[in-house]
XYZ file of C-alpha atoms in Angstrom:
532
model
C -5.864 -30.248 -37.584
C -4.489 -31.451 -34.300
C -2.770 -28.607 -32.457
C 0.815 -29.174 -31.396
C 1.587 -28.543 -27.734
C 4.960 -27.934 -26.090
C 6.096 -30.859 -23.926
C 5.572 -29.826 -20.308
C 3.031 -27.117 -21.208
C -0.738 -27.241 -21.040
C -2.807 -26.459 -24.140
C -3.801 -23.112 -22.601
C -0.215 -22.157 -21.761
C 0.945 -23.133 -25.228
C -1.670 -20.985 -26.949
C -0.879 -18.023 -24.705
C 2.809 -18.398 -25.461
C 2.103 -18.417 -29.235
C -0.177 -15.414 -29.024
C 2.343 -13.422 -27.005
C 5.280 -14.153 -29.302
C 3.257 -13.894 -32.544
C 5.417 -16.516 -34.212
C 4.219 -19.144 -36.652
C 6.813 -21.740 -35.761
C 6.606 -22.828 -32.134
C 9.650 -23.936 -30.177
C 9.669 -27.638 -29.445
C 10.610 -27.671 -25.757
C 12.154 -25.799 -22.858
C 15.691 -26.736 -23.963
C 15.046 -25.047 -27.315
C 13.812 -21.923 -25.553
C 16.931 -21.800 -23.374
C 19.269 -22.314 -26.326
C 17.700 -19.455 -28.326
C 17.663 -16.939 -25.476
C 21.245 -15.656 -26.025
C 20.467 -15.087 -29.699
C 17.538 -12.787 -28.957
C 15.719 -14.202 -31.978
C 12.235 -13.045 -31.057
C 11.054 -10.727 -33.818
C 7.985 -8.525 -33.368
C 7.662 -9.647 -29.752
C 8.398 -6.909 -27.228
C 8.988 -8.458 -23.807
C 8.696 -12.028 -25.110
C 12.208 -12.984 -23.986
C 11.441 -11.989 -20.394
C 8.097 -13.809 -20.502
C 9.820 -16.952 -21.759
C 12.396 -16.739 -18.962
C 9.781 -16.213 -16.268
C 7.647 -19.057 -17.629
C 10.646 -21.413 -17.468
C 11.554 -20.249 -13.951
C 7.991 -20.666 -12.679
C 7.944 -24.273 -13.922
C 11.292 -24.980 -12.277
C 10.209 -23.394 -8.977
C 7.000 -25.419 -8.793
C 8.348 -28.824 -9.861
C 8.277 -31.643 -7.315
C 12.025 -32.243 -7.323
C 12.740 -28.565 -6.589
C 13.568 -27.756 -2.970
C 14.302 -24.518 -1.130
C 17.310 -24.738 1.160
C 18.398 -22.303 3.870
C 21.717 -20.998 2.517
C 22.356 -17.944 4.689
C 21.429 -16.523 8.089
C 22.507 -13.215 9.560
C 21.594 -11.565 12.868
C 21.607 -7.869 13.707
C 20.940 -5.406 16.511
C 19.382 -2.929 14.065
C 16.428 -3.316 11.728
C 16.794 -5.288 8.476
C 15.140 -4.243 5.210
C 14.652 -5.971 1.867
C 13.975 -4.490 -1.570
C 14.266 -6.181 -4.980
C 17.201 -8.491 -4.368
C 18.967 -6.269 -1.840
C 19.140 -6.823 1.922
C 20.033 -3.782 4.031
C 21.595 -3.882 7.510
C 22.693 -1.260 10.050
C 20.335 1.550 8.986
C 20.954 0.897 5.265
C 24.725 1.311 5.762
C 25.518 -2.243 4.671
C 23.965 -3.870 1.580
C 23.939 -7.530 0.496
C 22.903 -8.925 -2.867
C 20.488 -11.862 -2.458
C 20.571 -12.918 -6.135
C 23.737 -15.138 -6.066
C 23.741 -18.693 -4.670
C 24.585 -17.162 -1.285
C 24.060 -13.461 -0.493
C 27.166 -11.386 -1.124
C 28.048 -7.984 0.272
C 27.745 -5.236 -2.340
C 29.049 -2.331 -0.279
C 29.473 -1.018 3.242
C 29.407 2.722 3.840
C 31.655 4.292 6.509
C 30.323 4.484 10.047
C 28.697 7.764 10.955
C 27.222 9.644 13.910
C 23.686 9.054 15.133
C 22.445 12.226 13.408
C 23.922 11.139 10.073
C 22.301 7.697 10.128
C 19.643 6.886 7.552
C 16.141 6.911 9.032
C 14.215 5.527 6.028
C 14.829 4.804 2.349
C 13.219 3.702 -0.915
C 14.840 1.856 -3.817
C 14.283 3.606 -7.163
C 14.922 2.194 -10.625
C 15.477 4.212 -13.794
C 12.593 4.529 -16.269
C 12.682 2.947 -19.715
C 12.400 5.000 -22.902
C 12.946 8.448 -21.367
C 15.835 10.869 -21.802
C 17.279 11.854 -18.432
C 19.566 14.806 -17.650
C 22.311 12.833 -15.873
C 24.047 9.566 -16.664
C 23.595 8.420 -13.049
C 19.810 8.702 -13.446
C 19.773 5.536 -15.539
C 21.082 3.327 -12.708
C 19.128 2.184 -9.629
C 19.477 4.453 -6.623
C 18.481 4.553 -2.981
C 16.585 7.672 -1.904
C 17.282 8.135 1.814
C 16.629 10.640 4.604
C 19.095 11.088 7.477
C 18.561 12.017 11.086
C 19.804 15.578 10.480
C 17.373 16.247 7.618
C 19.499 15.544 4.565
C 17.850 13.882 1.589
C 20.364 11.629 -0.194
C 20.361 9.847 -3.524
C 22.802 6.945 -3.266
C 24.017 4.542 -5.918
C 22.363 1.178 -5.342
C 25.535 -0.532 -6.616
C 28.220 1.258 -4.580
C 26.516 3.353 -1.888
C 28.194 6.445 -3.362
C 26.331 9.711 -2.776
C 25.010 10.987 -6.116
C 23.000 13.925 -4.828
C 22.471 15.718 -1.503
C 19.553 17.989 -0.608
C 19.143 19.766 2.727
C 15.483 19.813 3.759
C 15.678 22.503 6.441
C 15.487 22.686 10.214
C 11.816 23.563 10.779
C 10.779 19.901 11.150
C 12.430 16.480 11.348
C 11.569 14.383 8.295
C 11.602 10.615 8.760
C 9.173 8.461 6.703
C 9.046 7.578 2.997
C 6.119 6.304 0.921
C 5.281 6.118 -2.765
C 2.635 8.389 -4.227
C 3.046 6.751 -7.648
C 5.543 3.834 -7.526
C 8.847 4.685 -9.217
C 7.477 8.093 -10.235
C 6.558 10.261 -7.231
C 7.519 9.823 -3.581
C 6.311 11.446 -0.362
C 8.504 12.293 2.602
C 6.691 12.770 5.908
C 7.916 14.509 9.046
C 7.386 13.278 12.575
C 4.167 14.408 14.236
C 4.223 17.196 16.755
C 2.876 16.170 20.153
C -0.252 17.868 21.434
C 1.540 19.235 24.548
C 4.225 20.848 22.379
C 1.601 22.400 20.105
C -0.237 23.884 23.080
C 2.949 25.521 24.357
C 3.791 27.083 20.991
C 2.180 30.161 19.548
C 2.068 31.649 16.076
C 1.198 30.218 12.659
C 3.317 27.093 13.120
C 1.779 26.169 16.461
C -1.099 24.218 14.888
C 1.029 22.372 12.309
C 0.794 18.630 12.982
C 3.411 17.569 10.405
C 4.714 18.255 6.891
C 4.538 16.314 3.625
C 7.245 16.814 0.988
C 6.516 15.518 -2.533
C 9.249 14.814 -5.100
C 9.330 13.416 -8.610
C 12.040 10.779 -8.953
C 13.271 10.864 -12.561
C 14.488 13.510 -12.910
C 14.696 14.260 -9.186
C 12.710 17.455 -8.545
C 10.568 19.088 -5.862
C 6.809 19.184 -6.458
C 6.036 20.945 -3.194
C 6.058 20.857 0.610
C 2.776 21.302 2.449
C 1.725 21.482 6.083
C -1.081 19.542 7.719
C -2.492 22.257 9.936
C -5.183 21.691 12.557
C -6.503 25.213 12.002
C -7.139 24.310 8.341
C -8.154 20.646 8.385
C -9.828 20.575 11.823
C -8.745 20.077 15.409
C -9.506 16.334 15.259
C -7.156 15.557 12.356
C -4.870 12.644 13.275
C -2.962 11.641 10.148
C -2.615 12.208 6.414
C -0.973 10.646 3.393
C -0.673 11.223 -0.348
C -1.428 8.348 -2.721
C -2.061 8.374 -6.489
C -2.353 12.150 -6.569
C -4.854 12.296 -3.696
C -4.326 13.843 -0.275
C -6.082 11.553 2.215
C -6.748 13.145 5.631
C -7.887 11.060 8.614
C -9.828 12.381 11.628
C -10.243 10.933 15.124
C -14.033 10.699 14.710
C -13.616 8.087 11.970
C -13.935 10.574 9.117
C -11.735 10.329 6.005
C -11.568 13.192 3.506
C -9.916 13.120 0.082
C -8.458 16.139 -1.706
C -6.756 16.615 -5.069
C -3.065 17.293 -4.451
C -2.695 18.775 -7.941
C -5.433 21.350 -7.307
C -4.013 22.139 -3.862
C -0.578 22.763 -5.385
C -2.064 25.004 -8.092
C -4.138 27.070 -5.686
C -1.970 27.330 -2.571
C 1.638 27.172 -3.805
C 3.266 30.454 -2.767
C 6.330 30.057 -4.987
C 7.671 27.340 -7.269
C 11.034 26.131 -5.958
C 13.744 24.400 -7.981
C 16.480 22.465 -6.200
C 19.851 24.144 -6.719
C 18.387 27.508 -7.772
C 18.542 30.739 -5.813
C 15.398 31.774 -3.967
C 14.136 34.696 -1.869
C 11.773 33.604 0.893
C 10.339 35.832 3.611
C 13.253 38.224 3.549
C 15.950 35.560 3.289
C 17.907 34.597 0.191
C 19.543 31.235 -0.363
C 19.927 28.231 -2.635
C 17.086 25.710 -2.503
C 18.319 22.425 -1.001
C 21.632 23.770 0.318
C 22.592 24.181 3.962
C 21.431 26.158 5.912
C 18.626 27.507 3.680
C 17.011 24.129 2.949
C 13.604 23.905 1.264
C 10.860 26.238 2.558
C 7.303 25.000 2.926
C 5.951 26.532 -0.275
C 2.351 25.227 -0.116
C 0.608 27.288 2.565
C -3.143 27.221 3.150
C -5.096 30.410 3.614
C -8.419 28.576 3.965
C -9.826 25.073 4.153
C -9.540 23.539 0.668
C -12.624 21.908 -0.866
C -12.564 18.125 -0.572
C -13.517 15.740 -3.352
C -14.960 13.015 -1.192
C -15.596 12.083 2.441
C -16.637 8.895 4.187
C -17.111 7.769 7.778
C -15.444 4.477 8.722
C -13.933 2.579 11.633
C -10.220 3.020 12.437
C -9.799 5.285 9.376
C -9.442 2.100 7.302
C -10.131 3.248 3.760
C -8.938 1.651 0.513
C -9.540 2.598 -3.116
C -9.190 0.304 -6.132
C -11.025 -1.621 -8.827
C -12.362 -0.418 -12.156
C -14.358 1.680 -12.161
C -13.174 3.033 -8.800
C -14.589 1.404 -5.674
C -13.616 1.718 -2.033
C -13.615 -0.669 0.934
C -14.503 0.430 4.479
C -15.959 -0.852 7.709
C -18.926 1.443 8.530
C -18.449 3.526 11.641
C -21.044 1.644 13.695
C -20.540 -0.954 16.422
C -22.887 -3.432 14.778
C -20.734 -3.399 11.615
C -17.457 -4.217 13.375
C -15.788 -7.132 11.625
C -17.426 -6.682 8.218
C -16.377 -4.759 5.135
C -18.439 -2.819 2.606
C -17.477 -2.456 -1.075
C -18.973 0.745 -2.462
C -18.749 2.814 -5.629
C -16.534 5.872 -5.349
C -18.867 7.667 -7.748
C -22.124 7.580 -5.779
C -21.378 5.561 -2.596
C -23.726 2.811 -3.779
C -23.128 -0.619 -2.271
C -22.018 -3.252 -4.767
C -24.246 -6.310 -5.037
C -22.945 -8.915 -2.533
C -20.701 -6.084 -1.351
C -21.013 -6.782 2.407
C -18.098 -9.099 3.239
C -18.274 -10.756 6.641
C -16.110 -13.813 7.250
C -17.747 -14.335 10.670
C -14.492 -15.637 12.093
C -14.041 -16.007 15.831
C -10.398 -15.139 16.428
C -8.015 -12.980 18.433
C -6.558 -11.427 15.284
C -9.059 -9.752 12.922
C -9.355 -10.670 9.262
C -7.990 -8.189 6.736
C -8.798 -7.124 3.198
C -7.158 -5.229 0.325
C -7.322 -4.802 -3.430
C -5.156 -7.266 -5.327
C -1.774 -5.695 -6.261
C -1.768 -7.376 -9.707
C -4.084 -4.692 -11.197
C -6.743 -7.330 -11.953
C -9.317 -5.264 -10.022
C -9.792 -8.209 -7.638
C -10.046 -8.193 -3.843
C -8.147 -10.406 -1.370
C -9.987 -11.118 1.908
C -7.868 -13.041 4.429
C -9.077 -14.750 7.585
C -7.264 -17.120 9.966
C -8.232 -20.245 8.012
C -9.601 -18.939 4.710
C -8.529 -16.691 1.843
C -11.242 -15.393 -0.480
C -10.155 -13.924 -3.800
C -13.091 -11.897 -5.116
C -13.777 -10.057 -8.340
C -15.738 -6.901 -9.150
C -17.992 -7.750 -12.066
C -20.300 -5.505 -14.019
C -23.966 -6.376 -13.726
C -25.675 -7.335 -16.956
C -27.776 -4.589 -18.557
C -26.442 -2.068 -16.033
C -22.995 -0.613 -16.718
C -23.224 1.617 -13.624
C -23.641 -1.207 -11.078
C -21.263 -3.967 -10.048
C -21.354 -7.117 -7.991
C -18.738 -8.946 -5.943
C -18.302 -12.545 -7.105
C -16.036 -15.284 -5.817
C -12.999 -16.048 -7.962
C -11.563 -18.808 -5.771
C -11.053 -19.786 -2.123
C -7.929 -21.082 -0.362
C -8.567 -23.078 2.823
C -6.103 -23.921 5.591
C -5.167 -27.568 5.924
C -7.020 -28.603 9.063
C -8.520 -31.755 10.431
C -12.258 -31.556 10.633
C -13.185 -31.289 14.295
C -16.552 -31.418 15.951
C -16.387 -28.690 18.556
C -18.907 -30.020 21.115
C -19.704 -27.695 23.971
C -20.648 -30.727 26.141
C -18.147 -33.513 26.867
C -18.012 -36.563 29.151
C -15.359 -37.316 31.720
C -13.952 -40.841 32.244
C -16.480 -41.401 35.037
C -19.358 -40.439 32.753
C -20.035 -37.007 34.257
C -21.246 -34.345 31.777
C -19.047 -31.225 31.613
C -19.999 -28.094 29.739
C -17.173 -26.172 28.057
C -17.079 -22.460 28.733
C -15.232 -21.568 25.547
C -15.152 -22.903 22.001
C -11.963 -23.115 19.935
C -10.940 -19.940 18.135
C -10.473 -19.926 14.377
C -6.861 -18.855 14.918
C -6.157 -21.399 17.645
C -2.343 -21.839 17.639
C -2.592 -25.623 17.399
C -4.292 -25.331 14.006
C -2.804 -24.140 10.721
C -3.411 -20.403 10.477
C -2.704 -17.912 7.687
C -0.381 -15.092 8.750
C 0.937 -13.404 5.590
C -0.319 -13.177 1.990
C 1.812 -11.466 -0.679
C 2.070 -11.486 -4.468
C 5.063 -12.370 -6.680
C 4.367 -10.375 -9.828
C 7.035 -11.801 -12.153
C 6.030 -15.434 -11.604
C 2.343 -14.569 -11.049
C 2.141 -16.481 -7.759
C 0.332 -15.848 -4.485
C 2.646 -16.411 -1.521
C 0.814 -17.615 1.590
C 2.513 -18.112 4.976
C 0.766 -20.654 7.231
C 1.804 -21.320 10.845
C 1.051 -24.162 13.263
C 2.078 -24.225 16.934
C 3.520 -27.645 17.827
C 4.182 -28.114 21.517
C 6.807 -25.522 22.506
C 7.526 -24.034 19.052
C 5.740 -22.846 15.966
C 6.373 -24.234 12.513
C 5.681 -22.280 9.348
C 5.594 -23.090 5.659
C 5.237 -20.906 2.582
C 2.705 -22.071 -0.015
C 2.869 -20.913 -3.628
C -0.560 -20.711 -5.270
C -1.501 -20.027 -8.875
C -2.713 -16.439 -9.003
C -5.431 -17.276 -11.542
C -6.949 -20.422 -10.021
C -5.725 -20.546 -6.419
C -4.326 -24.074 -6.935
C -1.391 -24.857 -4.649
C 1.745 -25.462 -6.697
C 4.512 -25.668 -4.093
C 4.957 -25.951 -0.328
C 8.207 -24.636 1.202
C 8.849 -25.517 4.886
C 10.783 -22.991 6.973
C 13.444 -24.560 9.201
C 13.546 -21.826 11.849
C 10.959 -21.713 14.618
C 8.134 -19.196 14.141
C 6.901 -17.395 17.253
C 3.560 -15.714 16.530
C 4.266 -13.062 19.185
C 7.243 -11.740 17.164
C 7.097 -9.506 14.114
C 7.751 -11.273 10.778
C 8.127 -10.308 7.114
C 8.425 -12.763 4.219
C 9.505 -11.909 0.649
C 9.397 -14.368 -2.244
C 11.375 -13.052 -5.213
C 11.835 -15.336 -8.243
C 14.001 -18.186 -6.868
C 14.710 -16.603 -3.462
C 12.783 -16.634 -0.192
C 13.704 -14.083 2.497
C 12.340 -14.258 6.046
C 13.031 -11.303 8.390
C 12.201 -11.700 12.066
C 12.150 -9.120 14.866
C 12.440 -10.392 18.443
C 12.270 -8.395 21.704
C 15.134 -6.075 22.692
C 15.948 -5.264 19.048
C 17.142 -8.690 17.974
C 16.711 -9.082 14.219
C 17.387 -12.120 12.046
C 17.411 -12.662 8.292
C 17.004 -16.164 6.782
C 17.570 -16.667 3.053
C 16.358 -19.728 1.138
C 17.400 -20.508 -2.445
C 15.886 -22.811 -5.018
C 17.835 -26.027 -5.603
C 17.180 -28.994 -7.831
C 17.051 -32.367 -6.066
C 17.941 -34.816 -8.841
C 18.265 -37.693 -6.385
C 14.508 -38.117 -6.487
């Protein structure tokens, strides 16, 4: 029998839609889908309503008669941050909602002293299907750290303080990062300068910085640990915690990985619970209250055993793929500019695992594992984006190869770059330099991100035209690399400034940082141009 296909959908998309919804009777068109959404009539199809909505929105975003118009611009003397439909100004004191047709202010907290200002923050959303101790835990919140070492949990809707925890005075905490997104976060203190460490004596003199680990829902302390040069080595430069692993970097290009869980089990002096009374080194107080704070309860008595170590350039080390692989640049001069994909199990190099784009440019190419959990790799150069896949070798389940999924090329005119040219009089002139791959007069890739809900790759390409730079944002299919939409940015793009671009459903946010702390935020919204 001839298979019926939705109008406006490909045969593949139609079959996927049927399989996901598990319904015998297919909907006839997009209008039918929209009309049935309020009814919620999708039986035996968890998440199908959201998938239908996102499929409709993706089609609308990528249609030819859809345009993106600059609807809002705001300038600031302090840094601007964006997270999931919220734009933060003035050290997170003022919040705007970017979801409406034009951004609207959600709240503005009272002005405060310099010490009370928020240094860094993360937006947290409540989990689904779990019982939480407090009603406020079910609403989104902003986890923030202030200049005077208070950890705050603020309502993302009102800015109201839901919870306050005093961290202590032994070190200034400043930076947030996720260990496991929306599950466990890490708060890092500022690093102690070498001159200060040399002047100090005692057990704390060799402490480079502290890492505090918290679970988010419910909010609880997992432990605070010190990165001590006496324990990890005098050449330790930095450390972070990601996916349950403590990753320690050394100045000699060495990276060592430890299990944070095993460290906590072996070296935790005392389990601390926020809000409970505690006796610590002769002092008694309430954990998280001023002035007692939270003591550093993970203290090393010896160097812990590491799980894994590798030598690489610039401490650039990434883990991903399935089974686990890692990407490094070997710590040798001859390997500068190329990346190796190796197995985390036995360090073996994957077949075709040496990735060298051989680009001649001022800015180096960069590489990372794809954030869509497809186990793919994104390798970005000035004029080329390679999306690669780790594939198991036939008849050998323990070995893998790197294969090309698709390639995105910059739109450039083909030029013959002759090193010998003729003047008008016929004299031969030899050029001293050839054109760089990131020559400003040619289209060059600057930013590559991923929109997970619409399954689109967002690529920012810039071209310098005379006195100003022009940029456009290209939306590519995440599965095939095919370009689906090109969105020109109206504002000039100076490649010497710092830029961040976020594409979120039907909204495009461009944040620019210029010299002397001049920040700008440009918001573009999807609009339908029916005149065409």
